[in-house]
mmCIF file of N, CA and C in Angstrom:
data_model
loop_
_atom_site.group_PDB
_atom_site.id
_atom_site.type_symbol
_atom_site.label_atom_id
_atom_site.label_comp_id
_atom_site.label_asym_id
_atom_site.label_seq_id
_atom_site.Cartn_x
_atom_site.Cartn_y
_atom_site.Cartn_z
ATOM 1 N N GLN A 16 -4.219 8.549 24.528
ATOM 2 C CA GLN A 16 -2.897 8.776 25.069
ATOM 3 C C GLN A 16 -1.857 7.829 24.480
ATOM 4 N N THR A 17 -2.292 6.777 23.763
ATOM 5 C CA THR A 17 -1.317 5.812 23.256
ATOM 6 C C THR A 17 -1.214 5.796 21.737
ATOM 7 N N THR A 18 -2.143 6.437 21.021
ATOM 8 C CA THR A 18 -2.105 6.416 19.560
ATOM 9 C C THR A 18 -2.776 7.673 19.014
ATOM 10 N N LEU A 19 -2.410 8.047 17.799
ATOM 11 C CA LEU A 19 -3.043 9.176 17.138
ATOM 12 C C LEU A 19 -4.365 8.733 16.518
ATOM 13 N N VAL A 20 -5.334 9.595 16.514
ATOM 14 C CA VAL A 20 -6.629 9.267 15.908
ATOM 15 C C VAL A 20 -6.439 8.859 14.459
ATOM 16 N N ARG A 21 -5.572 9.547 13.730
ATOM 17 C CA ARG A 21 -5.381 9.238 12.306
ATOM 18 C C ARG A 21 -4.779 7.848 12.089
ATOM 19 N N LYS A 22 -4.191 7.229 13.111
ATOM 20 C CA LYS A 22 -3.603 5.896 12.979
ATOM 21 C C LYS A 22 -4.514 4.803 13.540
ATOM 22 N N ASN A 23 -5.747 5.140 13.862
ATOM 23 C CA ASN A 23 -6.649 4.194 14.500
ATOM 24 C C ASN A 23 -8.014 4.257 13.817
ATOM 25 N N TYR A 24 -8.365 3.169 13.100
ATOM 26 C CA TYR A 24 -9.635 3.204 12.366
ATOM 27 C C TYR A 24 -10.837 3.320 13.297
ATOM 28 N N PHE A 25 -10.752 2.710 14.480
ATOM 29 C CA PHE A 25 -11.863 2.778 15.414
ATOM 30 C C PHE A 25 -12.089 4.218 15.880
ATOM 31 N N LEU A 26 -11.000 4.911 16.242
ATOM 32 C CA LEU A 26 -11.137 6.293 16.700
ATOM 33 C C LEU A 26 -11.562 7.217 15.563
ATOM 34 N N GLN A 27 -11.063 6.965 14.339
ATOM 35 C CA GLN A 27 -11.501 7.771 13.195
ATOM 36 C C GLN A 27 -13.004 7.626 12.988
ATOM 37 N N THR A 28 -13.486 6.391 13.058
ATOM 38 C CA THR A 28 -14.911 6.142 12.878
ATOM 39 C C THR A 28 -15.712 6.811 13.996
ATOM 40 N N LEU A 29 -15.206 6.716 15.206
ATOM 41 C CA LEU A 29 -15.895 7.286 16.366
ATOM 42 C C LEU A 29 -15.947 8.814 16.297
ATOM 43 N N PHE A 30 -14.788 9.448 16.024
ATOM 44 C CA PHE A 30 -14.722 10.914 16.071
ATOM 45 C C PHE A 30 -15.018 11.597 14.741
ATOM 46 N N LEU A 31 -14.697 10.927 13.625
ATOM 47 C CA LEU A 31 -14.845 11.564 12.312
ATOM 48 C C LEU A 31 -16.006 10.998 11.500
ATOM 49 N N GLY A 32 -16.581 9.893 11.944
ATOM 50 C CA GLY A 32 -17.714 9.310 11.253
ATOM 51 C C GLY A 32 -17.338 8.358 10.135
ATOM 52 N N SER A 33 -16.089 8.339 9.728
ATOM 53 C CA SER A 33 -15.588 7.414 8.693
ATOM 54 C C SER A 33 -14.066 7.461 8.717
ATOM 55 N N ILE A 34 -13.456 6.604 7.911
ATOM 56 C CA ILE A 34 -11.988 6.584 7.858
ATOM 57 C C ILE A 34 -11.528 7.634 6.855
ATOM 58 N N HIS A 35 -10.825 8.643 7.359
ATOM 59 C CA HIS A 35 -10.321 9.741 6.529
ATOM 60 C C HIS A 35 -8.845 9.585 6.190
ATOM 61 N N PHE A 36 -8.109 8.812 6.977
ATOM 62 C CA PHE A 36 -6.663 8.693 6.802
ATOM 63 C C PHE A 36 -6.282 7.223 6.644
ATOM 64 N N GLU A 37 -5.577 6.902 5.562
ATOM 65 C CA GLU A 37 -5.215 5.508 5.265
ATOM 66 C C GLU A 37 -4.405 4.839 6.362
ATOM 67 N N GLU A 38 -3.583 5.608 7.063
ATOM 68 C CA GLU A 38 -2.755 4.970 8.096
ATOM 69 C C GLU A 38 -3.601 4.405 9.234
ATOM 70 N N GLY A 39 -4.883 4.685 9.257
ATOM 71 C CA GLY A 39 -5.781 4.117 10.247
ATOM 72 C C GLY A 39 -6.408 2.810 9.823
ATOM 73 N N LEU A 40 -6.163 2.397 8.581
ATOM 74 C CA LEU A 40 -6.734 1.137 8.114
ATOM 75 C C LEU A 40 -6.090 -0.046 8.827
ATOM 76 N N PRO A 41 -6.863 -1.101 9.112
ATOM 77 C CA PRO A 41 -6.255 -2.300 9.703
ATOM 78 C C PRO A 41 -5.314 -2.961 8.687
ATOM 79 N N MET A 42 -4.403 -3.791 9.162
ATOM 80 C CA MET A 42 -3.360 -4.399 8.322
ATOM 81 C C MET A 42 -3.922 -5.119 7.103
ATOM 82 N N GLU A 43 -5.062 -5.779 7.241
ATOM 83 C CA GLU A 43 -5.603 -6.533 6.120
ATOM 84 C C GLU A 43 -6.117 -5.626 5.009
ATOM 85 N N ALA A 44 -6.240 -4.332 5.272
ATOM 86 C CA ALA A 44 -6.688 -3.387 4.248
ATOM 87 C C ALA A 44 -5.531 -2.579 3.649
ATOM 88 N N TRP A 45 -4.312 -2.814 4.113
ATOM 89 C CA TRP A 45 -3.163 -2.090 3.560
ATOM 90 C C TRP A 45 -2.894 -2.559 2.138
ATOM 91 N N LEU A 46 -2.564 -1.638 1.254
ATOM 92 C CA LEU A 46 -2.238 -1.975 -0.123
ATOM 93 C C LEU A 46 -1.056 -2.948 -0.170
ATOM 94 N N SER A 47 -0.052 -2.744 0.667
ATOM 95 C CA SER A 47 1.128 -3.627 0.666
ATOM 96 C C SER A 47 0.733 -5.059 1.043
ATOM 97 N N THR A 48 -0.205 -5.225 1.971
ATOM 98 C CA THR A 48 -0.675 -6.560 2.346
ATOM 99 C C THR A 48 -1.405 -7.200 1.176
ATOM 100 N N TRP A 49 -2.290 -6.454 0.547
ATOM 101 C CA TRP A 49 -3.045 -6.945 -0.613
ATOM 102 C C TRP A 49 -2.097 -7.369 -1.731
ATOM 103 N N GLN A 50 -1.081 -6.542 -2.013
ATOM 104 C CA GLN A 50 -0.119 -6.867 -3.073
ATOM 105 C C GLN A 50 0.665 -8.128 -2.738
ATOM 106 N N GLN A 51 1.077 -8.284 -1.493
ATOM 107 C CA GLN A 51 1.834 -9.465 -1.080
ATOM 108 C C GLN A 51 0.991 -10.729 -1.238
ATOM 109 N N VAL A 52 -0.262 -10.673 -0.819
ATOM 110 C CA VAL A 52 -1.148 -11.829 -0.940
ATOM 111 C C VAL A 52 -1.335 -12.195 -2.402
ATOM 112 N N HIS A 53 -1.525 -11.207 -3.257
ATOM 113 C CA HIS A 53 -1.814 -11.487 -4.665
ATOM 114 C C HIS A 53 -0.607 -11.899 -5.490
ATOM 115 N N LYS A 54 0.597 -11.672 -5.012
ATOM 116 C CA LYS A 54 1.756 -12.158 -5.762
ATOM 117 C C LYS A 54 2.181 -13.558 -5.317
ATOM 118 N N ASN A 55 1.587 -14.059 -4.244
ATOM 119 C CA ASN A 55 1.817 -15.434 -3.803
ATOM 120 C C ASN A 55 0.856 -16.373 -4.525
ATOM 121 N N SER A 56 1.145 -17.642 -4.446
ATOM 122 C CA SER A 56 0.271 -18.631 -5.088
ATOM 123 C C SER A 56 -0.715 -19.212 -4.071
ATOM 124 N N THR A 57 -1.215 -18.372 -3.223
ATOM 125 C CA THR A 57 -2.136 -18.795 -2.177
ATOM 126 C C THR A 57 -3.538 -18.981 -2.735
ATOM 127 N N ASP A 58 -4.158 -20.098 -2.381
ATOM 128 C CA ASP A 58 -5.552 -20.327 -2.737
ATOM 129 C C ASP A 58 -6.406 -19.980 -1.527
ATOM 130 N N LEU A 59 -7.409 -19.163 -1.737
ATOM 131 C CA LEU A 59 -8.347 -18.824 -0.674
ATOM 132 C C LEU A 59 -9.606 -19.643 -0.872
ATOM 133 N N GLU A 60 -10.152 -20.104 0.231
ATOM 134 C CA GLU A 60 -11.362 -20.899 0.185
ATOM 135 C C GLU A 60 -12.383 -20.279 1.124
ATOM 136 N N TYR A 61 -13.578 -20.050 0.628
ATOM 137 C CA TYR A 61 -14.666 -19.529 1.453
ATOM 138 C C TYR A 61 -15.666 -20.661 1.670
ATOM 139 N N ARG A 62 -16.073 -20.826 2.904
ATOM 140 C CA ARG A 62 -17.016 -21.896 3.230
ATOM 141 C C ARG A 62 -18.173 -21.335 4.034
ATOM 142 N N SER A 63 -19.314 -21.948 3.826
ATOM 143 C CA SER A 63 -20.503 -21.560 4.572
ATOM 144 C C SER A 63 -20.902 -22.743 5.451
ATOM 145 N N GLN A 64 -20.248 -22.844 6.588
ATOM 146 C CA GLN A 64 -20.544 -23.918 7.528
ATOM 147 C C GLN A 64 -20.010 -23.522 8.895
ATOM 148 N N GLY A 65 -20.282 -24.330 9.891
ATOM 149 C CA GLY A 65 -19.808 -24.051 11.233
ATOM 150 C C GLY A 65 -18.292 -24.113 11.313
ATOM 151 N N LEU A 66 -17.720 -23.224 12.089
ATOM 152 C CA LEU A 66 -16.264 -23.148 12.225
ATOM 153 C C LEU A 66 -15.650 -24.451 12.718
ATOM 154 N N ILE A 67 -16.212 -25.028 13.756
ATOM 155 C CA ILE A 67 -15.621 -26.224 14.354
ATOM 156 C C ILE A 67 -15.585 -27.354 13.329
ATOM 157 N N GLU A 68 -16.674 -27.552 12.588
ATOM 158 C CA GLU A 68 -16.708 -28.602 11.561
ATOM 159 C C GLU A 68 -15.656 -28.327 10.481
ATOM 160 N N CYS A 69 -15.532 -27.075 10.111
ATOM 161 C CA CYS A 69 -14.569 -26.700 9.070
ATOM 162 C C CYS A 69 -13.127 -26.957 9.532
ATOM 163 N N LEU A 70 -12.825 -26.613 10.779
ATOM 164 C CA LEU A 70 -11.469 -26.817 11.311
ATOM 165 C C LEU A 70 -11.096 -28.297 11.320
ATOM 166 N N GLN A 71 -12.077 -29.145 11.579
ATOM 167 C CA GLN A 71 -11.809 -30.575 11.733
ATOM 168 C C GLN A 71 -11.791 -31.331 10.410
ATOM 169 N N GLN A 72 -12.370 -30.766 9.348
ATOM 170 C CA GLN A 72 -12.522 -31.489 8.092
ATOM 171 C C GLN A 72 -11.223 -31.783 7.369
ATOM 172 N N GLU A 73 -10.396 -30.778 7.201
ATOM 173 C CA GLU A 73 -9.168 -30.981 6.445
ATOM 174 C C GLU A 73 -8.101 -30.012 6.934
ATOM 175 N N PRO A 74 -6.844 -30.345 6.715
ATOM 176 C CA PRO A 74 -5.771 -29.476 7.187
ATOM 177 C C PRO A 74 -5.537 -28.302 6.236
ATOM 178 N N PHE A 75 -5.140 -27.192 6.795
ATOM 179 C CA PHE A 75 -4.740 -26.016 6.024
ATOM 180 C C PHE A 75 -3.359 -25.589 6.491
ATOM 181 N N ASP A 76 -2.701 -24.743 5.718
ATOM 182 C CA ASP A 76 -1.388 -24.218 6.087
ATOM 183 C C ASP A 76 -1.491 -23.008 7.002
ATOM 184 N N PHE A 77 -2.628 -22.298 6.896
ATOM 185 C CA PHE A 77 -2.778 -21.058 7.641
ATOM 186 C C PHE A 77 -4.232 -20.906 8.091
ATOM 187 N N TYR A 78 -4.404 -20.566 9.364
ATOM 188 C CA TYR A 78 -5.725 -20.353 9.944
ATOM 189 C C TYR A 78 -5.764 -18.943 10.512
ATOM 190 N N SER A 79 -6.627 -18.109 9.987
ATOM 191 C CA SER A 79 -6.807 -16.757 10.500
ATOM 192 C C SER A 79 -8.131 -16.726 11.251
ATOM 193 N N LEU A 80 -8.050 -16.650 12.557
ATOM 194 C CA LEU A 80 -9.243 -16.703 13.403
ATOM 195 C C LEU A 80 -9.392 -15.365 14.128
ATOM 196 N N SER A 81 -9.869 -14.385 13.396
ATOM 197 C CA SER A 81 -9.990 -13.037 13.928
ATOM 198 C C SER A 81 -11.230 -12.902 14.798
ATOM 199 N N ASP A 82 -11.019 -12.689 16.064
ATOM 200 C CA ASP A 82 -12.047 -12.508 17.086
ATOM 201 C C ASP A 82 -12.996 -13.693 17.222
ATOM 202 N N VAL A 83 -12.547 -14.867 16.801
ATOM 203 C CA VAL A 83 -13.359 -16.082 16.914
ATOM 204 C C VAL A 83 -13.602 -16.443 18.380
ATOM 205 N N ILE A 84 -12.592 -16.298 19.200
ATOM 206 C CA ILE A 84 -12.680 -16.685 20.612
ATOM 207 C C ILE A 84 -13.865 -16.010 21.308
ATOM 208 N N SER A 85 -14.157 -14.778 20.927
ATOM 209 C CA SER A 85 -15.246 -14.031 21.571
ATOM 210 C C SER A 85 -16.611 -14.671 21.379
ATOM 211 N N TYR A 86 -16.752 -15.460 20.334
ATOM 212 C CA TYR A 86 -18.062 -16.004 19.995
ATOM 213 C C TYR A 86 -18.206 -17.492 20.303
ATOM 214 N N LEU A 87 -17.230 -18.058 20.969
ATOM 215 C CA LEU A 87 -17.289 -19.466 21.335
ATOM 216 C C LEU A 87 -17.500 -19.604 22.836
ATOM 217 N N PRO A 88 -18.189 -20.654 23.263
ATOM 218 C CA PRO A 88 -18.261 -20.923 24.702
ATOM 219 C C PRO A 88 -16.843 -21.152 25.245
ATOM 220 N N GLU A 89 -16.643 -20.861 26.503
ATOM 221 C CA GLU A 89 -15.309 -20.937 27.117
ATOM 222 C C GLU A 89 -14.635 -22.296 26.897
ATOM 223 N N ASN A 90 -15.388 -23.390 27.010
ATOM 224 C CA ASN A 90 -14.773 -24.715 26.854
ATOM 225 C C ASN A 90 -14.279 -24.919 25.419
ATOM 226 N N GLN A 91 -14.976 -24.415 24.423
ATOM 227 C CA GLN A 91 -14.505 -24.524 23.039
ATOM 228 C C GLN A 91 -13.371 -23.542 22.773
ATOM 229 N N ALA A 92 -13.480 -22.344 23.308
ATOM 230 C CA ALA A 92 -12.438 -21.332 23.097
ATOM 231 C C ALA A 92 -11.080 -21.819 23.593
ATOM 232 N N SER A 93 -11.053 -22.456 24.747
ATOM 233 C CA SER A 93 -9.774 -22.919 25.304
ATOM 234 C C SER A 93 -9.211 -24.117 24.532
ATOM 235 N N GLN A 94 -10.060 -24.787 23.741
ATOM 236 C CA GLN A 94 -9.636 -25.973 22.983
ATOM 237 C C GLN A 94 -9.503 -25.714 21.479
ATOM 238 N N ILE A 95 -9.545 -24.458 21.049
ATOM 239 C CA ILE A 95 -9.592 -24.148 19.618
ATOM 240 C C ILE A 95 -8.413 -24.744 18.845
ATOM 241 N N LEU A 96 -7.227 -24.736 19.408
ATOM 242 C CA LEU A 96 -6.068 -25.310 18.707
ATOM 243 C C LEU A 96 -6.189 -26.824 18.583
ATOM 244 N N GLN A 97 -6.798 -27.454 19.583
ATOM 245 C CA GLN A 97 -6.952 -28.909 19.553
ATOM 246 C C GLN A 97 -8.063 -29.336 18.589
ATOM 247 N N MET A 98 -8.920 -28.405 18.201
ATOM 248 C CA MET A 98 -10.010 -28.703 17.268
ATOM 249 C C MET A 98 -9.551 -28.674 15.815
ATOM 250 N N ILE A 99 -8.375 -28.130 15.584
ATOM 251 C CA ILE A 99 -7.835 -28.099 14.220
ATOM 252 C C ILE A 99 -7.453 -29.515 13.819
ATOM 253 N N SER A 100 -7.677 -29.845 12.565
ATOM 254 C CA SER A 100 -7.396 -31.188 12.065
ATOM 255 C C SER A 100 -6.036 -31.679 12.531
ATOM 256 N N PRO A 101 -5.972 -32.881 13.065
ATOM 257 C CA PRO A 101 -4.677 -33.425 13.494
ATOM 258 C C PRO A 101 -3.728 -33.622 12.316
ATOM 259 N N GLU A 102 -4.248 -33.551 11.113
ATOM 260 C CA GLU A 102 -3.421 -33.684 9.905
ATOM 261 C C GLU A 102 -2.784 -32.371 9.480
ATOM 262 N N ALA A 103 -2.996 -31.301 10.235
ATOM 263 C CA ALA A 103 -2.365 -30.017 9.894
ATOM 264 C C ALA A 103 -0.859 -30.234 9.788
ATOM 265 N N LYS A 104 -0.279 -29.675 8.747
ATOM 266 C CA LYS A 104 1.147 -29.879 8.477
ATOM 267 C C LYS A 104 2.016 -29.186 9.520
ATOM 268 N N GLN A 105 3.221 -29.748 9.694
ATOM 269 C CA GLN A 105 4.224 -29.109 10.539
ATOM 270 C C GLN A 105 4.446 -27.706 9.997
ATOM 271 N N ASN A 106 4.578 -26.725 10.854
ATOM 272 C CA ASN A 106 4.782 -25.311 10.538
ATOM 273 C C ASN A 106 3.524 -24.595 10.062
ATOM 274 N N SER A 107 2.364 -25.271 10.048
ATOM 275 C CA SER A 107 1.115 -24.550 9.785
ATOM 276 C C SER A 107 0.984 -23.470 10.850
ATOM 277 N N LYS A 108 0.364 -22.354 10.496
ATOM 278 C CA LYS A 108 0.226 -21.255 11.454
ATOM 279 C C LYS A 108 -1.234 -20.974 11.761
ATOM 280 N N VAL A 109 -1.433 -20.546 12.997
ATOM 281 C CA VAL A 109 -2.744 -20.100 13.458
ATOM 282 C C VAL A 109 -2.555 -18.706 14.048
ATOM 283 N N VAL A 110 -3.372 -17.760 13.583
ATOM 284 C CA VAL A 110 -3.368 -16.418 14.154
ATOM 285 C C VAL A 110 -4.716 -16.179 14.807
ATOM 286 N N LEU A 111 -4.686 -15.964 16.103
ATOM 287 C CA LEU A 111 -5.877 -15.595 16.863
ATOM 288 C C LEU A 111 -5.760 -14.098 17.143
ATOM 289 N N ARG A 112 -6.673 -13.337 16.604
ATOM 290 C CA ARG A 112 -6.691 -11.900 16.876
ATOM 291 C C ARG A 112 -7.944 -11.648 17.690
ATOM 292 N N SER A 113 -7.747 -11.223 18.930
ATOM 293 C CA SER A 113 -8.865 -11.098 19.866
ATOM 294 C C SER A 113 -9.193 -9.645 20.124
ATOM 295 N N PHE A 114 -10.478 -9.395 20.262
ATOM 296 C CA PHE A 114 -10.948 -8.052 20.568
ATOM 297 C C PHE A 114 -11.801 -8.069 21.836
ATOM 298 N N LEU A 115 -12.917 -8.710 21.768
ATOM 299 C CA LEU A 115 -13.823 -8.717 22.916
ATOM 300 C C LEU A 115 -13.331 -9.584 24.060
ATOM 301 N N ARG A 116 -12.782 -10.766 23.711
ATOM 302 C CA ARG A 116 -12.346 -11.704 24.747
ATOM 303 C C ARG A 116 -11.120 -12.453 24.242
ATOM 304 N N ALA A 117 -10.036 -12.383 24.964
ATOM 305 C CA ALA A 117 -8.814 -13.114 24.618
ATOM 306 C C ALA A 117 -8.920 -14.539 25.148
ATOM 307 N N PRO A 118 -8.180 -15.468 24.535
ATOM 308 C CA PRO A 118 -8.238 -16.847 25.030
ATOM 309 C C PRO A 118 -7.685 -16.959 26.450
ATOM 310 N N LYS A 119 -8.351 -17.806 27.241
ATOM 311 C CA LYS A 119 -7.901 -18.092 28.610
ATOM 312 C C LYS A 119 -7.635 -19.585 28.693
ATOM 313 N N ASN A 120 -6.595 -19.964 29.398
ATOM 314 C CA ASN A 120 -6.273 -21.380 29.594
ATOM 315 C C ASN A 120 -6.260 -22.140 28.270
ATOM 316 N N LEU A 121 -5.644 -21.545 27.263
ATOM 317 C CA LEU A 121 -5.602 -22.125 25.930
ATOM 318 C C LEU A 121 -4.758 -23.397 25.921
ATOM 319 N N ASP A 122 -5.336 -24.480 25.469
ATOM 320 C CA ASP A 122 -4.625 -25.758 25.360
ATOM 321 C C ASP A 122 -3.795 -25.716 24.081
ATOM 322 N N SER A 123 -2.506 -25.479 24.222
ATOM 323 C CA SER A 123 -1.639 -25.306 23.054
ATOM 324 C C SER A 123 -0.731 -26.517 22.805
ATOM 325 N N ARG A 124 -1.100 -27.681 23.344
ATOM 326 C CA ARG A 124 -0.296 -28.885 23.094
ATOM 327 C C ARG A 124 -0.127 -29.089 21.585
ATOM 328 N N GLY A 125 1.120 -29.305 21.166
ATOM 329 C CA GLY A 125 1.401 -29.540 19.754
ATOM 330 C C GLY A 125 1.606 -28.264 18.953
ATOM 331 N N TRP A 126 1.475 -27.111 19.596
ATOM 332 C CA TRP A 126 1.623 -25.830 18.932
ATOM 333 C C TRP A 126 2.643 -24.976 19.685
ATOM 334 N N LEU A 127 3.501 -24.317 18.956
ATOM 335 C CA LEU A 127 4.520 -23.442 19.542
ATOM 336 C C LEU A 127 4.047 -21.999 19.430
ATOM 337 N N GLU A 128 4.011 -21.297 20.562
ATOM 338 C CA GLU A 128 3.596 -19.892 20.542
ATOM 339 C C GLU A 128 4.733 -19.046 19.993
ATOM 340 N N MET A 129 4.430 -18.218 19.003
ATOM 341 C CA MET A 129 5.418 -17.385 18.313
ATOM 342 C C MET A 129 5.408 -15.987 18.944
ATOM 343 N N ILE A 130 6.055 -15.861 20.087
ATOM 344 C CA ILE A 130 5.987 -14.629 20.880
ATOM 345 C C ILE A 130 6.591 -13.440 20.138
ATOM 346 N N ASP A 131 7.716 -13.631 19.445
ATOM 347 C CA ASP A 131 8.328 -12.515 18.715
ATOM 348 C C ASP A 131 7.395 -11.992 17.629
ATOM 349 N N GLU A 132 6.734 -12.897 16.899
ATOM 350 C CA GLU A 132 5.784 -12.476 15.870
ATOM 351 C C GLU A 132 4.596 -11.767 16.492
ATOM 352 N N GLN A 133 4.096 -12.289 17.597
ATOM 353 C CA GLN A 133 2.973 -11.648 18.293
ATOM 354 C C GLN A 133 3.325 -10.216 18.655
ATOM 355 N N ASN A 134 4.494 -10.043 19.234
ATOM 356 C CA ASN A 134 4.929 -8.707 19.650
ATOM 357 C C ASN A 134 5.096 -7.778 18.450
ATOM 358 N N ARG A 135 5.647 -8.301 17.358
ATOM 359 C CA ARG A 135 5.843 -7.494 16.148
ATOM 360 C C ARG A 135 4.500 -7.011 15.598
ATOM 361 N N PHE A 136 3.526 -7.907 15.520
ATOM 362 C CA PHE A 136 2.221 -7.512 15.011
ATOM 363 C C PHE A 136 1.494 -6.594 15.989
ATOM 364 N N GLN A 137 1.678 -6.828 17.281
ATOM 365 C CA GLN A 137 1.058 -5.960 18.283
ATOM 366 C C GLN A 137 1.547 -4.526 18.103
ATOM 367 N N LEU A 138 2.842 -4.364 17.836
ATOM 368 C CA LEU A 138 3.402 -3.031 17.643
ATOM 369 C C LEU A 138 2.944 -2.391 16.331
ATOM 370 N N ARG A 139 2.746 -3.214 15.296
ATOM 371 C CA ARG A 139 2.328 -2.691 13.986
ATOM 372 C C ARG A 139 0.846 -2.363 13.923
ATOM 373 N N ASP A 140 0.056 -2.982 14.770
ATOM 374 C CA ASP A 140 -1.388 -2.765 14.760
ATOM 375 C C ASP A 140 -1.698 -1.374 15.302
ATOM 376 N N GLY A 141 -2.264 -0.537 14.458
ATOM 377 C CA GLY A 141 -2.534 0.839 14.849
ATOM 378 C C GLY A 141 -3.801 1.026 15.664
ATOM 379 N N THR A 142 -4.603 -0.024 15.813
ATOM 380 C CA THR A 142 -5.876 0.151 16.508
ATOM 381 C C THR A 142 -5.701 0.203 18.023
ATOM 382 N N GLY A 143 -4.757 -0.552 18.535
ATOM 383 C CA GLY A 143 -4.576 -0.616 19.979
ATOM 384 C C GLY A 143 -5.651 -1.414 20.689
ATOM 385 N N ILE A 144 -6.510 -2.102 19.922
ATOM 386 C CA ILE A 144 -7.606 -2.829 20.561
ATOM 387 C C ILE A 144 -7.484 -4.344 20.430
ATOM 388 N N TYR A 145 -6.592 -4.817 19.577
ATOM 389 C CA TYR A 145 -6.472 -6.256 19.357
ATOM 390 C C TYR A 145 -5.338 -6.852 20.180
ATOM 391 N N LYS A 146 -5.504 -8.102 20.532
ATOM 392 C CA LYS A 146 -4.458 -8.901 21.177
ATOM 393 C C LYS A 146 -4.166 -10.049 20.221
ATOM 394 N N PHE A 147 -2.905 -10.269 19.912
ATOM 395 C CA PHE A 147 -2.508 -11.302 18.958
ATOM 396 C C PHE A 147 -1.935 -12.518 19.665
ATOM 397 N N HIS A 148 -2.316 -13.698 19.174
ATOM 398 C CA HIS A 148 -1.737 -14.968 19.598
ATOM 399 C C HIS A 148 -1.421 -15.714 18.311
ATOM 400 N N ILE A 149 -0.153 -16.027 18.114
ATOM 401 C CA ILE A 149 0.276 -16.695 16.883
ATOM 402 C C ILE A 149 0.966 -17.992 17.266
ATOM 403 N N PHE A 150 0.566 -19.078 16.587
ATOM 404 C CA PHE A 150 1.091 -20.414 16.885
ATOM 405 C C PHE A 150 1.549 -21.096 15.610
ATOM 406 N N LYS A 151 2.554 -21.938 15.774
ATOM 407 C CA LYS A 151 3.063 -22.757 14.666
ATOM 408 C C LYS A 151 2.999 -24.222 15.097
ATOM 409 N N LYS A 152 2.522 -25.064 14.190
ATOM 410 C CA LYS A 152 2.399 -26.509 14.478
ATOM 411 C C LYS A 152 3.788 -27.093 14.693
ATOM 412 N N GLN A 153 3.963 -27.784 15.801
ATOM 413 C CA GLN A 153 5.243 -28.422 16.112
ATOM 414 C C GLN A 153 5.318 -29.782 15.437
ATOM 415 N N PRO A 154 6.541 -30.251 15.195
ATOM 416 C CA PRO A 154 6.677 -31.613 14.636
ATOM 417 C C PRO A 154 6.134 -32.638 15.626
ATOM 418 N N LYS A 155 5.581 -33.721 15.079
ATOM 419 C CA LYS A 155 5.076 -34.792 15.941
ATOM 420 C C LYS A 155 6.239 -35.513 16.594
ATOM 421 N N VAL A 156 6.083 -35.775 17.873
ATOM 422 C CA VAL A 156 7.108 -36.492 18.636
ATOM 423 C C VAL A 156 6.848 -37.988 18.464
ATOM 424 N N ILE A 157 7.892 -38.686 18.084
ATOM 425 C CA ILE A 157 7.762 -40.137 17.864
ATOM 426 C C ILE A 157 8.293 -40.899 19.034
#
């Protein structure tokens, strides 16, 4: 009642057995997203280690934590922003995309919730199953 099957990869997979219509692809599979990423000077790093250790090791400019909250114990899930390296630069961004379980009682000290961006991505997401939480690192108070 809220979306067309052709605009939802989950419903396409459920009813059609595979994705038949491109408009049902998630945002990370859109050609425009791929082109934008590849024309930037972004370095991607793949690591084979525990998430918490990786978050604490060194600062990054961008953290994409898609459905991570669902797989963490509640006490770690609520502290995920505080587990990021304290050396994370001002304006670093964290995107939490939740499916199975959204964050509860999230400790966001030092991070500004980007509500307008969250709403924009929520509207653009054709699946209707994700909840977005987007944060930007605030300047340190002296």
